[in-house]
Backbone as numpy.savetxt, mean C-alpha at the origin, in Angstrom:
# Nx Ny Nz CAx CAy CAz Cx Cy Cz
-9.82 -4.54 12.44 -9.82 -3.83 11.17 -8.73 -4.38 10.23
-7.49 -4.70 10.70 -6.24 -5.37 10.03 -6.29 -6.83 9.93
-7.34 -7.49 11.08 -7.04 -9.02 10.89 -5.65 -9.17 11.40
-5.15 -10.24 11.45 -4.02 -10.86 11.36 -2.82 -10.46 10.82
-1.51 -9.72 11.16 -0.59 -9.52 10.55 0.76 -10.63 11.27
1.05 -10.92 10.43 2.66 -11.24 10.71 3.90 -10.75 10.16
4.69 -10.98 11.07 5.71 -10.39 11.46 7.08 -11.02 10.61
7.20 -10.28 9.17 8.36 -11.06 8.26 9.62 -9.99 8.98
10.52 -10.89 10.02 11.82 -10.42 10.21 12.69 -10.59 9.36
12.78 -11.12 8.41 13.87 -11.52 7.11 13.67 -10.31 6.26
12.43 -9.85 6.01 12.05 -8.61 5.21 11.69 -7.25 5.77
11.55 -7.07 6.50 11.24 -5.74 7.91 9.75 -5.50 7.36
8.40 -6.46 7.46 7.57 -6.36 7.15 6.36 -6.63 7.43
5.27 -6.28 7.95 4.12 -7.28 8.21 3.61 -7.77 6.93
2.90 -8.82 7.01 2.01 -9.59 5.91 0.71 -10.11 6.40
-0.19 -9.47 5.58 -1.81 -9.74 5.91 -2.66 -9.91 4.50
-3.75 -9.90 5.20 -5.17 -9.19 3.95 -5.64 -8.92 4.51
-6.34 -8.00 3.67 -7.62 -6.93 4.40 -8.18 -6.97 3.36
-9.83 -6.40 4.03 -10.93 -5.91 2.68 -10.73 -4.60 2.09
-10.42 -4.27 0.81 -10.18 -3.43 -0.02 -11.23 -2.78 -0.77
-12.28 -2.11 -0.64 -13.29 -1.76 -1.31 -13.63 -3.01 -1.84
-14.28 -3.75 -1.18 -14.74 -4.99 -1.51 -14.52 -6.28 -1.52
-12.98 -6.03 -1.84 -12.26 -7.39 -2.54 -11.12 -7.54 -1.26
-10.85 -8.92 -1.15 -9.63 -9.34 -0.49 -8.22 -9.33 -1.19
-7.27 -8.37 -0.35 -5.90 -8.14 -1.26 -4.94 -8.29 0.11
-4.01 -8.51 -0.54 -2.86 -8.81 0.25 -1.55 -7.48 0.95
-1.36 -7.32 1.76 -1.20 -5.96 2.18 0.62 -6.41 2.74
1.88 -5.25 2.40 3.01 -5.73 3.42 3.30 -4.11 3.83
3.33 -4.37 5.17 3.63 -3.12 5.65 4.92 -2.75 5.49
5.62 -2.00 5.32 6.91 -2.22 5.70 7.30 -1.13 6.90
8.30 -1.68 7.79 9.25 -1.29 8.99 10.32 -1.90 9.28
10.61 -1.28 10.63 12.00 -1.58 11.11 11.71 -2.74 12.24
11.83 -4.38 11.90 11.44 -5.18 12.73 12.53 -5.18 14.28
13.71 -4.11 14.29 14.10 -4.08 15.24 13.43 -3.02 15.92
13.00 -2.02 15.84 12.23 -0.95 16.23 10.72 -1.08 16.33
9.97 -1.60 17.52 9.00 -1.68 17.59 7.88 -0.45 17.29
8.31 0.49 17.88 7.77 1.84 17.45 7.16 1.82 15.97
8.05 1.58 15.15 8.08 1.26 13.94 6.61 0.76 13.35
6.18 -0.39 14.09 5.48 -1.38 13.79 3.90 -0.83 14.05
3.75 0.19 15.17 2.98 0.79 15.43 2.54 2.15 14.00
3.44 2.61 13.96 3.13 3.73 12.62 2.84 3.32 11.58
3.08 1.96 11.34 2.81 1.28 10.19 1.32 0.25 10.07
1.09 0.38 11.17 -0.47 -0.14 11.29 -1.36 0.85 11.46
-0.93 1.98 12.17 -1.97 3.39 12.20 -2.23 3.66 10.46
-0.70 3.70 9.81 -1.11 4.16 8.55 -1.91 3.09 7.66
-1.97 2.18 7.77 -2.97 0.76 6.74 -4.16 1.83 7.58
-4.29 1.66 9.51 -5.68 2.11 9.30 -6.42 3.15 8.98
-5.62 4.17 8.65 -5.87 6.02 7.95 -6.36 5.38 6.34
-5.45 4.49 5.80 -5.80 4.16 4.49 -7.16 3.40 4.59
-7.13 2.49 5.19 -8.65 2.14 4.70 -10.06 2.96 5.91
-9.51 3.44 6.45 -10.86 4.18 7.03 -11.28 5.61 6.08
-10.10 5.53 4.97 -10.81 6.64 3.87 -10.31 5.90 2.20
-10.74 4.53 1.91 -10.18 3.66 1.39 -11.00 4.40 -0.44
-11.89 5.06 -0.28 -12.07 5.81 -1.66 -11.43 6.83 -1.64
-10.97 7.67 -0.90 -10.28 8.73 -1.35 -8.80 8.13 -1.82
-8.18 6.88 -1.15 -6.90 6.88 -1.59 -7.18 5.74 -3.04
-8.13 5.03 -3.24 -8.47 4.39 -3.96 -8.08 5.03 -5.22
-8.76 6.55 -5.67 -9.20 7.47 -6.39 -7.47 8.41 -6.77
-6.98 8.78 -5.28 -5.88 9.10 -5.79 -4.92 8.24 -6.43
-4.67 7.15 -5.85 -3.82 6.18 -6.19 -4.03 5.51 -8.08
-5.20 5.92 -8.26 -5.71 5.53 -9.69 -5.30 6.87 -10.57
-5.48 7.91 -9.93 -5.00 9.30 -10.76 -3.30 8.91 -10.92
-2.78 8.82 -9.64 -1.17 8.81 -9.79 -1.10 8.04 -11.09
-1.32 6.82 -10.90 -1.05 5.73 -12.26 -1.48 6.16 -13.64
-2.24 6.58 -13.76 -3.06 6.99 -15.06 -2.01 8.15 -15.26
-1.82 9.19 -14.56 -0.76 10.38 -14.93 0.78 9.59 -14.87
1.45 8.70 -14.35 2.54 7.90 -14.59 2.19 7.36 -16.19
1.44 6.89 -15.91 1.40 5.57 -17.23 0.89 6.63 -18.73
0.44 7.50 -18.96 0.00 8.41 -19.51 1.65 9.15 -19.99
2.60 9.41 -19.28 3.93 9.86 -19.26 4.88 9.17 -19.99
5.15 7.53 -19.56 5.51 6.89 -20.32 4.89 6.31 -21.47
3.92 6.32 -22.06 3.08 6.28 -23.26 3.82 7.02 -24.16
3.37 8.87 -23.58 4.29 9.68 -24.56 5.47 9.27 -25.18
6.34 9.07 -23.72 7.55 8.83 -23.98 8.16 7.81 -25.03
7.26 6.85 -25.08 7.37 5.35 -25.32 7.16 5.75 -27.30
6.02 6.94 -27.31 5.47 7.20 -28.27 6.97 8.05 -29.59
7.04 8.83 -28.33 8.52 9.96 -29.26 9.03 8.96 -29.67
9.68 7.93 -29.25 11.06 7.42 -29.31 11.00 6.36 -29.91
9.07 5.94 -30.63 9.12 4.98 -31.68 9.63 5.38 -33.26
């Protein structure tokens, strides 16, 4: 389901791609590369995300739109 991850110890991170509702994107997990445990919670969670990859798709597009919608205003007052 993850493909291939590697293991960035310089950055406490895996690095992959996966299929993204369609498209190939580039994914970094982040953890504690001294804590293996670590490495495990962080691949369960990529696979919670894409085994419901429209629902977070959908939220993740609301967050931004209500962020970016915020600073607009903001951006707007203070012209």
């Amino acid at each position: 389901m993850l493909g291939e991850l590697t293991l960035d110890k310089d950055y406490d991170t895996f690095e992959g791609e996966i299929l993204w509702r369609g498209e190939q994107i580039c994914v970094s997990l982040e953890l504690d590369a001294a804590d293996e445990g670590t490495w495990a919670d962080a691949r369960r969670a990529m696979k919670e995300m894409l085994a419901e990859q429209d629902r977070w798709d959908r939220d993740m597009r609301a967050s931004a739109a209500c962020e970016l919608t915020e600073l607009a205003c903001k951006w707007r007052e203070s012209a």
